[in-house]
C-alpha positions as a Markdown table, in Angstrom:
| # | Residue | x | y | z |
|---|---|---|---|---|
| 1 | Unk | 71.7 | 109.1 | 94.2 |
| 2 | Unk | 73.2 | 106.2 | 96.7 |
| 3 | Unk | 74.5 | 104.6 | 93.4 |
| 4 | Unk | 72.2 | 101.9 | 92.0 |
| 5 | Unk | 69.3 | 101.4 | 94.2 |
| 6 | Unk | 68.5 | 100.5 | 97.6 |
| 7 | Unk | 66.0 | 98.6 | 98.9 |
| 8 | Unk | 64.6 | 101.0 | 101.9 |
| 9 | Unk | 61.9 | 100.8 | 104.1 |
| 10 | Unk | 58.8 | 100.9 | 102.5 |
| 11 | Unk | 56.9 | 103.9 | 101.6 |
| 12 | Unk | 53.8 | 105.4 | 99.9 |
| 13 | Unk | 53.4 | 108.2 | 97.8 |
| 14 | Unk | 51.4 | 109.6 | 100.4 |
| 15 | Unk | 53.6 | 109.2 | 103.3 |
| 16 | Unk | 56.2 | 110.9 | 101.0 |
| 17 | Unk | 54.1 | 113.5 | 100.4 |
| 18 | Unk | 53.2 | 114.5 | 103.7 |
| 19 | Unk | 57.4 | 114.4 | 104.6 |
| 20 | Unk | 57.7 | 116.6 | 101.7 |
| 21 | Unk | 54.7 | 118.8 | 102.8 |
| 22 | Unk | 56.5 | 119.1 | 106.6 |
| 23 | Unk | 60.2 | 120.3 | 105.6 |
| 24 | Unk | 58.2 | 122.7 | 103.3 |
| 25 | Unk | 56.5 | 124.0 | 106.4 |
| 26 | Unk | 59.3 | 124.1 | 108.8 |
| 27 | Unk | 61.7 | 125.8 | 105.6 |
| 28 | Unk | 58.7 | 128.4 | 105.3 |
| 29 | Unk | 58.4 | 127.3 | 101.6 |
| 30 | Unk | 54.3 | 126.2 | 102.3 |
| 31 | Unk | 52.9 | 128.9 | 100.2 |
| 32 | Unk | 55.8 | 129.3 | 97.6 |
| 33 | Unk | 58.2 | 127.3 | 95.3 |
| 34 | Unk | 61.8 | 126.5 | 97.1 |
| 35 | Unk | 63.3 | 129.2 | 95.7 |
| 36 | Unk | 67.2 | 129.0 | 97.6 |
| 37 | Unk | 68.1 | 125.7 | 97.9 |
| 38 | Unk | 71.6 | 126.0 | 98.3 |
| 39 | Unk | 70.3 | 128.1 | 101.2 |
| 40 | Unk | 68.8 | 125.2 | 103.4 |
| 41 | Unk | 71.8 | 123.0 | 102.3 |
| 42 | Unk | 74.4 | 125.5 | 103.0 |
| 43 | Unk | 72.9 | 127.0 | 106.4 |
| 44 | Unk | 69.6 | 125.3 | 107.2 |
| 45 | Unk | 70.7 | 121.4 | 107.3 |
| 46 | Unk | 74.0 | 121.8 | 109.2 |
| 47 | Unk | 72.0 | 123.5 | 112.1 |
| 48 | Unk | 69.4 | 120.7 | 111.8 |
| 49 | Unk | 71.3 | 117.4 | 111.3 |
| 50 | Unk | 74.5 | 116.8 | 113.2 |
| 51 | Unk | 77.8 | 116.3 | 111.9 |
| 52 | Unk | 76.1 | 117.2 | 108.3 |
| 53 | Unk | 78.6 | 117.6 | 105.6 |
| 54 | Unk | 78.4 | 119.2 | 102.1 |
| 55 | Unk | 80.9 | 118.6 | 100.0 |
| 56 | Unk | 81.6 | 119.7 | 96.0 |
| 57 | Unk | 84.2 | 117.2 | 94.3 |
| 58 | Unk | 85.9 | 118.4 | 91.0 |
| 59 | Unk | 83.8 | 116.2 | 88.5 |
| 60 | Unk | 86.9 | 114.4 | 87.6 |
| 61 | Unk | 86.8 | 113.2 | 91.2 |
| 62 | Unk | 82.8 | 112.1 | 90.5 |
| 63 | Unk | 82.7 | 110.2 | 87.2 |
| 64 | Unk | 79.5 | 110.2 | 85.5 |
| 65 | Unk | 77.5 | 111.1 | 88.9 |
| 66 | Unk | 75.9 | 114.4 | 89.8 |
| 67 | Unk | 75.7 | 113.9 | 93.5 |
| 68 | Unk | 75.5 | 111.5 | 96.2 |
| 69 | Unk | 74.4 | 111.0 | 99.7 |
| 70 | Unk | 75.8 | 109.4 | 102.6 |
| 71 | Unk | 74.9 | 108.7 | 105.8 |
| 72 | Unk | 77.7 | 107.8 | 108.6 |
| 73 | Unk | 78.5 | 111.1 | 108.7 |
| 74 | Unk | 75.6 | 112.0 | 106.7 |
| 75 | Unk | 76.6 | 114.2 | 104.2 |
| 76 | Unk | 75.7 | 115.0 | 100.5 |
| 77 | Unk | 78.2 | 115.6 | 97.6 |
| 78 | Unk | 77.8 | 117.3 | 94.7 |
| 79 | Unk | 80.0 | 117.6 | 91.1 |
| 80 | Unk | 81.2 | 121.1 | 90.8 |
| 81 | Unk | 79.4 | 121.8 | 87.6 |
| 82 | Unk | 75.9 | 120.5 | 89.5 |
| 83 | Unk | 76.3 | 122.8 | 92.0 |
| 84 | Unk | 77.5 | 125.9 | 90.2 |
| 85 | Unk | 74.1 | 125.3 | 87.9 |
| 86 | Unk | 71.9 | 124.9 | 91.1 |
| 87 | Unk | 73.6 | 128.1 | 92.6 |
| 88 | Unk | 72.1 | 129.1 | 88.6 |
| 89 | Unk | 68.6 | 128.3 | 89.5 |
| 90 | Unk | 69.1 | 125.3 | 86.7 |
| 91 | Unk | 65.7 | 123.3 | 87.1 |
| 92 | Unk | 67.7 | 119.7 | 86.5 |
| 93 | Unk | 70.5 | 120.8 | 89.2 |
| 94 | Unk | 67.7 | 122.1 | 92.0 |
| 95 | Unk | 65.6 | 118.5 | 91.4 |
| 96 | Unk | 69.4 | 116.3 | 91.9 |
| 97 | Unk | 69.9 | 118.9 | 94.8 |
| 98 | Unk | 65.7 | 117.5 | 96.2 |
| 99 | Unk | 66.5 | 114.1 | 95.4 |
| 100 | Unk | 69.5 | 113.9 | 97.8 |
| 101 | Unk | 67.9 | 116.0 | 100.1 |
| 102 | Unk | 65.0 | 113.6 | 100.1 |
| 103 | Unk | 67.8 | 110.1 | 100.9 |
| 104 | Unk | 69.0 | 112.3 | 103.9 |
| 105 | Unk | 65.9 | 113.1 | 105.3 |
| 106 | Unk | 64.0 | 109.6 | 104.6 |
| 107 | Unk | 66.8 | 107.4 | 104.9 |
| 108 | Unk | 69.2 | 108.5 | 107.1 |
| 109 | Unk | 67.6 | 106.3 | 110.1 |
| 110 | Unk | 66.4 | 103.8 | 107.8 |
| 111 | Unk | 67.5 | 100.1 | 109.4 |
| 112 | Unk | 66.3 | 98.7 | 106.5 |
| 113 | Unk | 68.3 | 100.0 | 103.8 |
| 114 | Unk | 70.7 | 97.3 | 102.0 |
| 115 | Unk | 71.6 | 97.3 | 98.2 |
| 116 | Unk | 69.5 | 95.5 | 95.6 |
| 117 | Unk | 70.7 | 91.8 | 94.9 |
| 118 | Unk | 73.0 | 91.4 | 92.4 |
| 119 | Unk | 70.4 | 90.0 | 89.1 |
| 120 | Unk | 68.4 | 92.8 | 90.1 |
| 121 | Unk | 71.1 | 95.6 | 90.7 |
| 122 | Unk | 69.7 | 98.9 | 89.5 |
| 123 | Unk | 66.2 | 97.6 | 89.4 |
| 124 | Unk | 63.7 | 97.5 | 92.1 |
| 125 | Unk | 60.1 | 96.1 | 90.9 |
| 126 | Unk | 58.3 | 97.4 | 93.9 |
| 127 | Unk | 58.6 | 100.8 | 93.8 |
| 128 | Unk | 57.8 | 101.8 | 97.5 |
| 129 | Unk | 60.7 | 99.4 | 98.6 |
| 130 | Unk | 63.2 | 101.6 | 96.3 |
| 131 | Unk | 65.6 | 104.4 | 97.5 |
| 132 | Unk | 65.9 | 106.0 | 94.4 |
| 133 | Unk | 61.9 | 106.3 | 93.6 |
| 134 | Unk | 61.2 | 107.6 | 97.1 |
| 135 | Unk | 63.7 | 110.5 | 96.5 |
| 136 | Unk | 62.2 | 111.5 | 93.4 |
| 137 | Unk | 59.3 | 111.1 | 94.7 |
| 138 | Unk | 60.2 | 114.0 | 97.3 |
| 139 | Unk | 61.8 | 115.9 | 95.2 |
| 140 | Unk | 59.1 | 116.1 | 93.0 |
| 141 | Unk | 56.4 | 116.7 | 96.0 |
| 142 | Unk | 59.6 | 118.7 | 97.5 |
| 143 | Unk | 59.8 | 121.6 | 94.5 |
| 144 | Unk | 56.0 | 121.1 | 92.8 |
| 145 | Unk | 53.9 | 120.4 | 95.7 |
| 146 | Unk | 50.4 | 119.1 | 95.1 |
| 147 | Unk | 48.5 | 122.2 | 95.9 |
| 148 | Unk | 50.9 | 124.7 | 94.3 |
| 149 | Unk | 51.0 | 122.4 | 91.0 |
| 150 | Unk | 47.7 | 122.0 | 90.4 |
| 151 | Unk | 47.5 | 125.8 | 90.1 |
| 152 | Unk | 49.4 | 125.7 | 86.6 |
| 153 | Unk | 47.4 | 125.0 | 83.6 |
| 154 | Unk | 50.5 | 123.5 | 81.5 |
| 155 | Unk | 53.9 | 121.5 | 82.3 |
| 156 | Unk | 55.8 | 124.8 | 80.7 |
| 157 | Unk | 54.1 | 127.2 | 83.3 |
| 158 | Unk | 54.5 | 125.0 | 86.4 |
| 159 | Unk | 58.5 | 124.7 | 84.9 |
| 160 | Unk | 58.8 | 127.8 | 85.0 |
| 161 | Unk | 57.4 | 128.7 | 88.3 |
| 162 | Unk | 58.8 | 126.3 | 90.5 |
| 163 | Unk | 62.7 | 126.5 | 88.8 |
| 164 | Unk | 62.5 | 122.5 | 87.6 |
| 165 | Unk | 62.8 | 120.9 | 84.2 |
| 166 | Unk | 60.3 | 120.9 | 81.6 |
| 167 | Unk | 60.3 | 117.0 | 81.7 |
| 168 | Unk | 59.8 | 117.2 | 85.5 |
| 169 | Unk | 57.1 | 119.5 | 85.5 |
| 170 | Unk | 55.0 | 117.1 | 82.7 |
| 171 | Unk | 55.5 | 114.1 | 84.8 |
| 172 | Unk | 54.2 | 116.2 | 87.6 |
| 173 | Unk | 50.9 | 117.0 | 85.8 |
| 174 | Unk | 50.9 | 113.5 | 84.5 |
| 175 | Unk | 50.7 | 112.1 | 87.8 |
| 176 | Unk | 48.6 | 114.6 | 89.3 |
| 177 | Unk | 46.0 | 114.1 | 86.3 |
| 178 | Unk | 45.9 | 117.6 | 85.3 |
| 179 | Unk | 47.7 | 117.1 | 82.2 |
| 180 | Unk | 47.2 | 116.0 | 79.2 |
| 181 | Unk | 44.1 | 118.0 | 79.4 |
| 182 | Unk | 41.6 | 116.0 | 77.7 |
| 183 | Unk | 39.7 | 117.7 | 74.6 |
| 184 | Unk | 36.4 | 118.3 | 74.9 |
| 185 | Unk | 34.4 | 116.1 | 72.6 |
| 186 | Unk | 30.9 | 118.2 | 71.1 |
| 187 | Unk | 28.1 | 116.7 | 71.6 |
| 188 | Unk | 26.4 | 116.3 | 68.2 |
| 189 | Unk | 23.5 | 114.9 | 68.7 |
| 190 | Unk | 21.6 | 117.3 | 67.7 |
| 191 | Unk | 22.4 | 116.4 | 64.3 |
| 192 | Unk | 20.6 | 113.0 | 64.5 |
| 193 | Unk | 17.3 | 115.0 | 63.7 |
| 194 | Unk | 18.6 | 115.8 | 60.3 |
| 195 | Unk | 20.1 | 111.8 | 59.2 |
């Protein structure tokens, strides 16, 4: 979280997607759920990204906010609790933990990146212009990529695969379209023979 939103350079779904699907690759996570993230924050990132920084603040120090991401050095910081529950495996600290990871790697080099005008603060209508969406949007793509989501047959399976909240893995299906399933509705008309 940059705190409030950001207007950013705009982005699709898709083009999010495909970042997601390319640090998946290159973490040689393709074929499997991200299972250590503190792994390629700890030791992959700071061989990849110069001068990168992780820090974990006493949450006194962080107020209300989990973590946040900054870019000159670029570094991400995390409240002590966060991080001691994504070290856990906890499926709301690993998606925090994919959403800053997603602001460093799409917005780091991002020229465009100024905060939301003041009657607006907090609020960006069009999504693909906000920071905030596109890092959830990686993150989701990030821990429940397409092609290993659509796999599942509920939110409570995919959950429980891929380490992430139950609320993240229903939005997942949601979007996707694979869930609700829609009930099958009989076809009756056979009946008409007998009205």
């Amino acid at each position: 979280m940059l705190t409030g939103d950001w207007f950013a350079t705009p982005r699709s779904k898709k083009e999010i997607a495909a970042v997601a699907n390319a640090w998946l690759d290159y973490f040689d996570y393709w074929h499997h759920y991200v299972s250590n993230l503190p792994g390629i924050l700890e030791h992959d990132l700071p061989l990849l990204v110069p001068k990168f920084i992780l820090m974990v603040r006493e949450d006194s120090e962080m107020g209300d906010v989990l973590a946040t991401t900054s870019f000159d050095p670029p570094q991400i910081v995390f409240r002590c609790s966060t991080y001691r529950e994504l070290i856990r495996g906890d499926g709301r600290a690993r998606f925090t933990a994919a959403h800053e990871l997603g602001h460093l790697l799409l917005h780091s080099t991002d020229k465009e990146l100024h905060r939301a005008a003041q009657p607006n603060y907090g609020r960006i209508d069009n999504r693909s212009l906000s920071a905030e969406w596109q890092a959830d949007t990686f993150a989701s793509n990030f821990l429940m990529p397409e092609h290993i989501a659509r796999t599942f047959s509920s939110p409570d399976e995919l959950a429980q695969n891929c380490q992430v909240s139950l609320a993240a893995a229903q939005h997942r299906m949601t979007e996707l379209g694979t869930w609700p399933k829609a009930k099958l509705i009989p076809d009756l008309s056979f009946l008409n023979k007998y009205r």
